[in-house]
Amino acid sequence: MIENVRHPVEDDHPRVTAVLVDWWDGLGGEAGEQYRSMLLPRLFFQHFTDTSYVLDLPGGTLGAFLVGFVSQSRPAVGYIHVVGVAPQLRRSGVGAALYQRFCTDMAARGVREVHAITGLANRRSVAFHTGLGFTLQPGDTEVDGLPLHRDYDGPGLDAFTFVKHLP
């Protein structure tokens, strides 16, 4: 299934943004929808395509995506910005395969660590990242024994932050 992965093109932007509400279980309600739209503007499908991926299923249906990039300010750091996997493909290894492909491509570019974040409400993502060898970074508080950054992306937008060191 992962063999149908390709780099996105600008025309993929509406396809990806159209699935976010369903794929992310309506997380955050109406305000969450606006936040998700702001997280993934068209510019990612114009300027970060060679470090991002889209999985097409048979028939052209979108199966998964990963938007990531190499930090312009810190070229030894890659960043996974937004990821989505169709509900029917969760726990199939697709998400892990996209992360592995990103990390492999980053290592080939000389990147030494990959960073990612997830919100307080997404505990499945914490387990997913740590299961892939990412470690939680120290925060300014703890929730259920996990280090959390309060107001990471603004008031009320708390986040867990992760890093994975590459060979």
Backbone as a ProteinNet text record, in pm:
[ID]
protein_1_A
[PRIMARY]
MIENVRHPVEDDHPRVTAVLVDWWDGLGGEAGEQYRSMLLPRLFFQHFTDTSYVLDLPGGTLGAFLVGFVSQSRPAVGYIHVVGVAPQLRRSGVGAALYQRFCTDMAARGVREVHAITGLANRRSVAFHTGLGFTLQPGDTEVDGLPLHRDYDGPGLDAFTFVKHLP
[TERTIARY]
82	0	86.5	197.3	282.5	354.5	350.4	416.7	344.6	224.4	150.6	174.1	283.8	317	390	356	419.3	431.2	504.8	511.3	384.1	330.6	207.3	232.4	124.6	122.5	19.5	19.9	-70.2	-216.9	-255.3	-394.3	-435.4	-340.4	-374	-424.7	-399	-439.5	-587.7	-681.2	-822.3	-859.4	-794.6	-821.8	-786.1	-671.1	-623.9	-708	-731.1	-808	-951.8	-1005.6	-1143.3	-1160.6	-1054.8	-1068.8	-1037.4	-982.7	-934.7	-1043	-1161.9	-1268	-1299.2	-1319.5	-1352	-1235.2	-1117.8	-1001.7	-958.5	-981.5	-941.4	-1060.8	-1166.7	-1284.5	-1346.3	-1344	-1403.9	-1337	-1215	-1141.2	-1148.9	-1199	-1204.5	-1327.7	-1420.8	-1543.2	-1515.4	-1600.6	-1588.3	-1456.8	-1417.2	-1289.9	-1174	-1185.4	-1082.1	-1070.1	-1182.5	-1179.7	-1104.3	-1128.6	-1057.5	-908	-874.1	-733.9	-666	-734.7	-677.2	-653.1	-746	-729	-606.7	-584	-468.4	-338.6	-345.3	-226.7	-175.4	-263.2	-227.5	-265.4	-206.5	-236.5	-175.5	-222.4	-179.5	-27.6	38.8	183.2	260.1	208.9	277	273.5	173.5	159.7	224.3	285.3	359.6	510.1	548.3	688.9	756.3	681	738.9	705.9	688.9	644.1	750.2	876.9	979.2	1011.4	951.7	970.3	836.8	734	600.4	551.2	447.8	401.9	250.6	198.2	56.3	45.1	-46.8	-74.9	-208.5	-206.2	-327.8	-370.3	-496.4	-552.7	-604.6	-630.8	-689.2	-816.3	-831.8	-946.6	-921.5	-802.4	-767.5	-808.4	-864.2	-901.6	-776.3	-782.5	-671	-666.8	-549.3	-535.4	-459.2	-363.9	-282.6	-198.3	-144.8	-53.4	38.9	153.6	248.5	308.4	299.9	360.3	475.8	595.2	713.9	814.2	919.8	1020.6	1149.6	1255.3	1383.3	1379.5	1418.1	1419.7	1516.2	1468.1	1553.9	1655.9	1616.1	1705	1800	1755.2	1835.8	1839.5	1927.4	1926.6	1953.4	1995.2	2012.5	1884.3	1774.7	1646.7	1539.9	1470.2	1351.3	1229.7	1118.6	997.5	878.5	808.3	683.9	572.7	509.1	413.8	271	219.5	82.5	77.3	6	-8.5	-154.9	-201.3	-336	-339.4	-414.5	-434.2	-583.9	-635.1	-777.6	-815	-930.3	-969.8	-960.2	-995.1	-992.2	-850.1	-750.4	-611.1	-532.8	-596.3	-525.4	-486.2	-371.3	-315	-277.5	-260	-218.6	-70.4	-3.5	137	161.9	55.5	71.1	136.1	86.2	143.5	290.3	320.8	460	547.5	495.6	572.6	600.2	503.1	525.3	631.8	625	726.8	864.5	872.1	1000.2	1056.1	969.7	1015.2	1067.5	995.2	1040.2	1176	1190.3	1316.7	1431.6	1407.2	1509.6	1551.4	1453.7	1484.2	1557.7	1519.5	1587	1732.3	1755.6	1893	1979.3	1922.4	1996.6	2033.3	1960.1	1987.6	2081.2	2124.4	2213.4	2143.2	2012.4	1936	1970.2	1987.9	2028.4	1916.4	1811.1	1698.2	1569	1460.5	1327.7	1241.7	1171	1083.1	937.7	848.9	704.7	634.1	508.5	427.1	290.6	217.9	77.7	7.6	-121.6	-199.9	-233.5	-271.5	-305.8	-416.1	-511.7	-625.7	-591.5	-476.4	-445.3	-345.6	-393.7	-307	-265.5	-347.4	-307.5	-179	-165.8	-47.5	76.6	60.1	174	225.2	135.3	174.2	235.8	178.8	230.1	375	399	533.6	636	601.2	698	722.3	620.7	637.4	731.5	748	838.4	978	1001.8	1134.4	1151.9	1044.6	1051.1	1047.9	1113.7	1109.3	1039.7	964.8	899.8	1004.5	993.1	1084.3	1031.4	1120.2	1074.3	977.2	877.6	780	785.2	687.1	681.2	581.9	515.5	425.2	412.5	336.1	310.4	161.4	118.5	-19.2	-10.8	-66.2	-61.5	81.7	176.5	316	390.2	324.5	386.9	422.1	541.2	581.4	502.4	443.2	356.4	402	389.3	416.5	282.3	252.2	128.9	138.3	27.6	16.8	127.2	166.2	276.7	258	139	110	13.4	1.5	-88.2	-175.9	-254.8	-339.4	-430.2	-419.5	-503	-457	-346.9	-297.5	-173.9	-200.5	-95.1	-44.2	80.8	137.5	241.5	245.4	355.7	454.3	582.6	683.2	774	816	894.7	1019.3	1118.9	1238.1	1280.6	1332	1392.5	1528.8	1631.4	1766.9	1789.9	1845.4	1869.6	2016.2	2040.4	2180.1	2264.3
-119.4	0	125.9	124.3	241.8	270.9	177.1	200.1	306.4	343.6	447.3	586.5	602.9	731.7	816.6	943.3	1038.1	1172.4	1262.6	1398.9	1471.8	1556.8	1627.7	1734.8	1773.3	1886.7	1986.1	2104.8	2208.8	2166.2	2089	2043.5	1949.2	1899.4	1813.9	1894.2	2023.4	2104.3	2088.8	2110.2	2094.8	1951.4	1852.7	1712.7	1686.3	1737.7	1714.5	1792	1919.3	1998.1	1948.1	1887.1	1836.8	1718.9	1645.2	1525.8	1551.9	1667.6	1691.3	1676.4	1726.3	1717.3	1571.4	1491.3	1349.5	1271.8	1292.6	1215	1248.9	1371.6	1412.9	1417.3	1342.4	1323.8	1455.2	1556.9	1685.4	1755.3	1716.3	1767.6	1919.3	1968.8	2112.8	2182.7	2108.9	2171.4	2275.5	2378.1	2481.9	2558.3	2591.5	2660.9	2572.2	2442.2	2348.3	2342.2	2352.2	2349.9	2470.8	2586.9	2706.7	2692.8	2640.1	2620.1	2523.9	2413.9	2317.8	2382.2	2466.4	2534.8	2624.7	2689.7	2777.6	2697.4	2576.1	2491.2	2446.2	2439	2377.7	2465.9	2585.3	2669.8	2611.8	2662.4	2616.1	2621.9	2714.3	2730.4	2601	2513.8	2386.1	2298.2	2315.8	2235.6	2305.5	2420.7	2493.2	2489.8	2497.8	2520.5	2410.2	2309.9	2204.2	2065.4	2056.4	1930.9	1821.8	1858.6	1754.4	1689.7	1739.9	1678.2	1637.2	1630.5	1591.5	1476.5	1407.4	1285.8	1273.8	1209.5	1178.6	1032.4	961.2	823	819	775.6	757.4	611.6	589.7	454.6	422	295.1	259.6	342	390.2	473.2	621.5	654.1	793.6	853.6	773.3	822.8	852.3	957.6	993.2	898.2	839.9	745.8	802.6	891.4	949.4	1062.4	1145	1250.1	1284.5	1336.8	1390	1515.8	1626.4	1752	1780.8	1787.4	1812.7	1893.8	1935.8	2018.2	2017.5	2068.2	2091.5	2235.3	2256.3	2390.7	2479.8	2594.4	2689.6	2749.8	2769.5	2830.2	2730.4	2604.2	2498.7	2379.9	2381.7	2280.6	2137.6	2117.7	1981.9	1928.9	2008	1970.5	1958	1845.3	1826.9	1840.8	1880.8	1902.8	1839.1	1754.4	1696.8	1788.1	1855.7	1961.2	1909.7	1835.7	1785.1	1648.3	1556.3	1420.5	1379	1304.7	1248.4	1111.5	1022.4	886.7	858.8	809.7	776.9	680.2	699.2	613.6	463.8	421.6	278.6	224	313.6	269.7	281.9	334.8	348.3	211.2	206.7	85.4	-18	28.8	-60.9	-46.1	50.8	74.8	186.5	242.7	348.5	472.5	516.7	634.5	613.6	499	468.2	464.9	411.4	406	546.1	637.1	774.3	842.6	821.2	877.1	821.2	690.7	628.4	684.7	701.2	756.3	899	979.2	1115.3	1113.2	1032.1	1025.9	978	879.7	830.7	941.1	1010.9	1120.6	1233.4	1260.9	1367	1328.9	1204.6	1159.9	1171.6	1140.1	1151.2	1296.2	1390.8	1533.7	1589	1504.2	1549.3	1597.5	1579.8	1617.6	1520.4	1568.6	1484.7	1458.8	1541.1	1514.4	1562.4	1494.8	1529.6	1568.6	1679.2	1729.2	1714.8	1705.6	1700.9	1747.1	1784.3	1818.9	1753.9	1747	1708.3	1779.2	1797.2	1868.3	1783.5	1850.6	1785.7	1682	1707.7	1617.3	1489.7	1485	1372.3	1276.1	1201.7	1107.1	989.1	953.8	846.5	885.3	1013.7	1061.6	1053.1	1074.2	1061	917.4	822	680.8	645.8	698.9	674.1	723	847.3	904.2	829.6	804.2	735.3	593.3	531.7	398.9	396	511.4	522.1	570	582.1	621.6	770.1	846.1	987.3	996.6	1096.8	1119.3	1252.2	1254	1377.2	1473.1	1598.6	1701.1	1763.2	1812.7	1877.1	1990.8	2005.6	2113.2	2206.5	2293.8	2384.5	2337.9	2223.7	2163.3	2014.6	1942.1	1800	1773.1	1680.9	1632.1	1480.7	1418.4	1272	1219.9	1295.5	1254.9	1281.2	1345.9	1375.4	1523.5	1556.6	1697.3	1770.4	1882.2	1958.5	2103.7	2164.6	2307.3	2379.6	2456.5	2535.6	2647.7	2675.4	2787	2783.5	2665.2	2646.8	2728.4	2718.7	2792	2907.7	2952	3061.2	3021.4	3115	3086.4	2965.1	2869.5	2749.8	2643.3	2665.3	2569.5	2498.7	2412.2	2336.7	2226	2186.3	2083.7	1998.2	1872.8	1783.9	1799.1	1807.7	1820.3	1698.3	1656.7	1533.9	1560.9	1475.6	1475.9	1331.2	1305.9	1177.1	1205.2	1145.7	1162	1060.3	1108.1	1022.5	978.5	862.6	814.3	902.9
0	0	0	69.6	79.4	-52.4	-147.7	-276.2	-359.8	-324.5	-396.7	-338	-265.3	-205.8	-309.1	-310.7	-402.7	-330.9	-390.5	-339.2	-383.1	-298.2	-334.7	-440.7	-503.5	-596.4	-542.8	-596.8	-546.8	-551.1	-651.9	-662.5	-549.4	-472.2	-358	-238	-235.2	-119.4	-85.1	-180	-142.6	-104.4	-164	-128.5	16.4	58.4	195.2	295	270.7	368	380	274.4	278.4	374.3	400.9	486.4	633.3	666.1	802.7	909	886.2	987.3	1018.7	915	936.6	993	938.5	980.4	1120.8	1164	1298.5	1392.3	1356.4	1442.8	1488.4	1402.4	1436.6	1553.1	1583.7	1698.7	1709.1	1820.1	1844.3	1791.5	1731.8	1682	1574.5	1568.4	1466.2	1478.6	1600.8	1621.6	1576.9	1602.1	1558.4	1407.8	1339.2	1192.9	1138.9	1197.7	1155.1	1184.1	1300.9	1337.4	1239.8	1205.8	1111.1	975.1	930.7	802.3	804.7	917.8	929.9	938.1	987.9	997.7	861.5	764.9	637.8	518.8	508.5	393	265	154	22	4.1	72.8	53.2	78.7	165.7	188.4	64.2	-20.4	-141.8	-261.6	-234.1	-336.1	-309	-181.3	-147.9	-66.7	-21.4	61.1	5.9	-124	-183	-185.2	-194	-204.1	-69.7	38.5	170.6	231.2	148.7	194.1	107.6	155.4	88	91.7	-12.4	-23.1	-62.5	2.2	-34.9	-107.8	-233.2	-311.5	-304.4	-277.1	-276.9	-416.3	-444.1	-573.8	-597.7	-718	-751	-725.3	-675.2	-654.5	-521.8	-432.1	-300.4	-218.7	-140.2	-53.7	65.7	92.5	203.2	321.3	293.4	400.1	341.9	431.1	390	505.8	472.3	569.4	508	581.1	538.4	632.5	577.1	657.1	578.5	647.3	581.7	662.2	600.2	667.4	717.5	841.9	898.8	821.7	779.1	710.4	806.8	931.6	1030.9	1095	1099.5	1160.9	1065.4	964.2	859.4	905.4	1028.6	1080.4	1143.6	1132.8	1192.8	1084.7	1085.6	1003	1092.3	1034.5	1113.1	1043.7	1115.4	1064.6	1112.6	1018.6	1050.4	1070.3	974.2	981.7	914.6	977.4	924.8	937.3	840.8	849.9	785.5	847.1	793.8	794.5	683.3	674.2	786.8	848.9	962	932.6	812	780	767.4	760.9	748.4	879.1	982	1109.8	1162.1	1225.4	1284.1	1177.8	1053.1	944.6	912.4	975.2	947.5	847.6	790.8	691	752.7	867	932	965.8	1022.6	1057.3	932.8	823.6	698.7	644.3	655.1	610.8	696.4	827.3	916.7	883.8	859.2	826.7	696.4	599.3	471.3	489.8	568.2	595.3	665.2	768.4	843.4	755	670.3	578.1	481.5	425.7	333.2	404.8	527.8	604.1	631.6	672.7	700.2	575.5	458.1	332.6	301	356.6	336.4	443.7	535.3	640.9	766.8	772.3	891.9	1003.7	1123	1236.7	1337.2	1334.5	1423.2	1359.3	1393.9	1343.7	1462.7	1448.7	1553.3	1509.8	1607	1582.4	1709.6	1696.4	1812.9	1798.3	1908.1	1905.5	2019.4	2003.3	2102.8	2223.8	2329.2	2455.5	2438.5	2352.5	2336	2258.7	2194.6	2106.7	2171.8	2270.4	2341.1	2253.1	2154.7	2062	1990	1959.4	1889.8	1977.7	2107.9	2199.7	2195.3	2204.2	2198.6	2062.6	1956.3	1821.7	1809.5	1848.8	1836.1	1922.4	2045.4	2131.6	2082.1	2024.8	1967.6	1848	1782.7	1667.4	1706.9	1836.6	1881.8	1906.9	1899.4	1935.8	2087.9	2142.1	2286.1	2313.9	2421.6	2464.5	2518.3	2481.1	2527.3	2656.6	2741.2	2864.7	2833.6	2920.3	2905	3024.3	3033.6	3147.6	3253.1	3226.5	3323.2	3288.4	3366.3	3338.2	3343.2	3258.8	3259.8	3258.2	3360	3372.3	3362	3416	3416.6	3286.8	3189.9	3061.5	3053.1	3001.6	2991.8	2882.6	2919.5	2829.6	2825.4	2708.2	2690.6	2686.6	2790.8	2793.7	2690.6	2624.3	2528.9	2423	2382	2287.6	2159.4	2100.4	1976.5	1999.4	2123	2156.9	2273.7	2324.4	2441.6	2420.2	2511.4	2506.1	2408.9	2339.2	2240.3	2296.5	2394	2460.6	2368.4	2386.3	2298.3	2369.5	2327.9	2360	2244.7	2274.8	2168.9	2171	2052.2	2035.4	1954	1974.7	1889.8	1867.3	1747.9	1717.1	1655.7	1714.5	1663.7	1552.6	1441.7	1325.2	1323.5	1262.6	1253.6	1164.2
[MASK]
+++++++++++++++++++++++++++++++++++++++++++++++++++++++++++++++++++++++++++++++++++++++++++++++++++++++++++++++++++++++++++++++++++++++++++++++++++++++++++++++++++++++

